[in-house]
Amino acid sequence: MNTKKRKNLLAYTMAFAMIILMAAASELSHNHEFILPEIAAMVIAMWVYRDPNWLRHPLQIFLAPTLTSVIGFTVNHLPAAYLCKVGIDFILIMACLRLIQSNFAPSLATGLLPLITDGHDWKLVLIIFLATLILMLVVIFFRMNASLEKKAQIHYKIRIFSCV
């Protein structure tokens, strides 16, 4: 088996194992929060397809989703109407991503997840923390981003009403 096929097989095996690990942890702990579709998508995009936009900055793989989940969890505890919470959460998530210069899309989902699931337990944030830490460490350990250029221009565009 050539090196490329071996790498692909390893990537698929690791991704499959991570997803099975999430399901097993969920079953063993009787906690459905261990199964995160966002993490499964991140695993496939980074480990299997090697999306350069997601691999370029390994720290953001961990930092952006974790920070946005903390934001979502905190906003969920505000004594406000649900729609207000969603609006506040979205604004804070976007500000956070802009501040850390990230356009890491799964961070939107991890930030909104505590509101969507009405999460009031820190386990959700801890699970996101651990899962994204594992993703980041695998990317670093296997040097999945070694050949990528570190600098990339993020184009922030806000179009409220566009007819184009």
Coordinates of C-alpha atoms in Angstrom, one line a residue:
M1 CA 0.0 0.0 0.0
N2 CA 1.5 3.4 -1.0
T3 CA 2.0 6.2 1.5
K4 CA -1.0 8.3 0.3
K5 CA -3.4 5.4 0.7
R6 CA -2.0 4.7 4.1
K7 CA -2.4 8.3 5.2
N8 CA -6.0 8.3 3.9
L9 CA -6.8 5.0 5.7
L10 CA -5.3 6.4 8.9
A11 CA -7.3 9.6 8.6
Y12 CA -10.6 7.8 8.0
T13 CA -9.9 5.4 10.8
M14 CA -9.0 8.2 13.3
A15 CA -12.2 10.2 12.2
F16 CA -14.4 7.1 12.5
A17 CA -12.8 6.3 15.9
M18 CA -13.4 9.9 17.2
I19 CA -17.1 9.8 16.2
I20 CA -17.5 6.3 17.7
L21 CA -15.8 7.6 20.9
M22 CA -18.4 10.4 21.1
A23 CA -21.2 7.9 20.8
A24 CA -19.7 5.5 23.3
A25 CA -19.1 8.3 25.8
S26 CA -22.7 9.4 25.4
E27 CA -24.0 5.9 25.9
L28 CA -21.7 5.2 28.9
S29 CA -22.5 8.5 30.6
H30 CA -26.2 8.6 29.7
N31 CA -25.5 12.1 28.5
H32 CA -26.6 12.9 24.9
E33 CA -24.5 16.1 24.9
F34 CA -21.4 14.0 24.1
I35 CA -22.6 13.6 20.5
L36 CA -21.9 16.9 18.8
P37 CA -22.6 17.1 15.1
E38 CA -20.3 20.1 14.9
I39 CA -17.4 18.1 16.2
A40 CA -18.1 15.3 13.7
A41 CA -18.1 17.8 10.9
M42 CA -14.8 19.3 12.1
V43 CA -13.2 15.8 12.3
I44 CA -14.2 15.0 8.8
A45 CA -13.2 18.4 7.3
M46 CA -9.9 18.5 9.1
W47 CA -8.6 15.0 9.4
V48 CA -10.1 13.4 6.2
Y49 CA -10.5 16.3 3.7
R50 CA -7.7 18.5 5.2
D51 CA -9.6 21.7 4.6
P52 CA -6.8 24.3 4.6
N53 CA -9.0 27.1 5.9
W54 CA -9.8 25.1 9.0
L55 CA -6.2 23.7 9.5
R56 CA -4.3 26.9 9.0
H57 CA -4.4 28.0 12.7
P58 CA -4.6 25.0 15.0
L59 CA -5.1 27.2 18.1
Q60 CA -8.4 28.5 16.6
I61 CA -9.6 24.9 16.1
F62 CA -9.7 24.8 19.9
L63 CA -10.1 28.4 21.0
A64 CA -13.0 29.7 18.8
P65 CA -15.5 26.9 19.5
T66 CA -14.6 26.8 23.2
L67 CA -15.0 30.6 23.6
T68 CA -18.2 30.8 21.7
S69 CA -19.7 27.9 23.8
V70 CA -18.8 29.8 26.9
I71 CA -20.5 32.9 25.5
G72 CA -23.6 30.8 24.6
F73 CA -23.7 29.2 28.0
T74 CA -23.4 32.5 29.8
V75 CA -26.0 34.2 27.6
N76 CA -28.4 31.3 28.2
H77 CA -28.4 32.2 31.9
L78 CA -29.5 35.8 31.3
P79 CA -33.1 36.6 32.5
A80 CA -34.3 37.6 29.1
A81 CA -36.7 36.4 26.4
Y82 CA -35.3 33.6 24.2
L83 CA -35.2 35.8 21.0
C84 CA -33.2 38.4 22.9
K85 CA -30.8 35.8 24.1
V86 CA -30.3 34.5 20.6
G87 CA -29.6 38.1 19.3
I88 CA -27.2 38.9 22.1
D89 CA -25.5 35.6 21.7
F90 CA -25.1 36.0 18.0
I91 CA -23.6 39.6 18.4
L92 CA -21.2 38.4 21.0
I93 CA -20.1 35.4 19.0
M94 CA -19.5 37.5 15.9
A95 CA -17.5 40.1 18.1
C96 CA -15.5 37.3 19.6
L97 CA -14.7 35.7 16.2
R98 CA -13.7 39.1 14.9
L99 CA -11.5 39.8 17.9
I100 CA -9.6 36.5 17.5
Q101 CA -9.6 37.0 13.7
S102 CA -11.4 33.7 13.0
N103 CA -14.0 32.8 10.4
F104 CA -14.2 29.2 11.8
A105 CA -17.9 28.4 11.0
P106 CA -18.5 25.6 13.6
S107 CA -18.0 28.3 16.2
L108 CA -21.4 29.7 15.4
A109 CA -23.0 26.3 16.1
T110 CA -21.1 25.7 19.3
G111 CA -22.0 29.2 20.4
L112 CA -25.7 28.8 19.7
L113 CA -25.9 25.2 21.0
P114 CA -26.3 26.1 24.7
L115 CA -29.3 28.2 23.8
I116 CA -30.8 25.6 21.4
T117 CA -30.5 22.8 23.9
D118 CA -31.2 25.1 26.9
G119 CA -28.0 23.9 28.4
H120 CA -27.6 24.9 32.1
D121 CA -24.7 22.5 32.9
W122 CA -21.1 23.2 32.4
K123 CA -20.6 19.7 31.0
L124 CA -21.5 20.9 27.5
V125 CA -18.7 23.6 27.6
L126 CA -16.3 21.0 29.0
I127 CA -17.2 18.5 26.3
I128 CA -16.6 21.1 23.6
F129 CA -13.3 22.1 25.3
L130 CA -12.1 18.5 25.4
A131 CA -13.2 17.6 21.9
T132 CA -11.7 20.6 20.2
L133 CA -8.5 20.2 22.3
I134 CA -8.2 16.7 20.9
L135 CA -8.9 17.9 17.4
M136 CA -6.2 20.6 17.7
L137 CA -3.6 18.2 19.2
V138 CA -4.1 15.7 16.4
V139 CA -3.6 18.4 13.8
I140 CA -0.4 19.5 15.5
F141 CA 0.9 16.0 16.2
F142 CA 0.4 14.8 12.7
R143 CA 1.5 18.1 11.2
M144 CA -1.6 18.4 9.1
N145 CA -1.1 22.1 8.6
A146 CA 2.7 21.9 8.0
S147 CA 2.5 22.8 4.3
L148 CA 0.0 25.6 4.7
E149 CA 0.7 29.3 4.6
K150 CA 0.1 30.7 8.1
K151 CA -1.2 34.1 6.9
A152 CA -4.5 34.3 5.1
Q153 CA -6.7 37.3 4.6
I154 CA -10.1 37.1 6.2
H155 CA -12.6 39.1 4.2
Y156 CA -15.3 40.5 6.5
K157 CA -18.3 41.7 4.6
I158 CA -21.6 42.7 6.0
R159 CA -24.4 42.9 3.6
I160 CA -27.8 43.5 5.2
F161 CA -29.9 44.1 2.0
S162 CA -28.1 43.2 -1.2
C163 CA -29.7 42.9 -4.6
V164 CA -26.5 41.7 -6.2

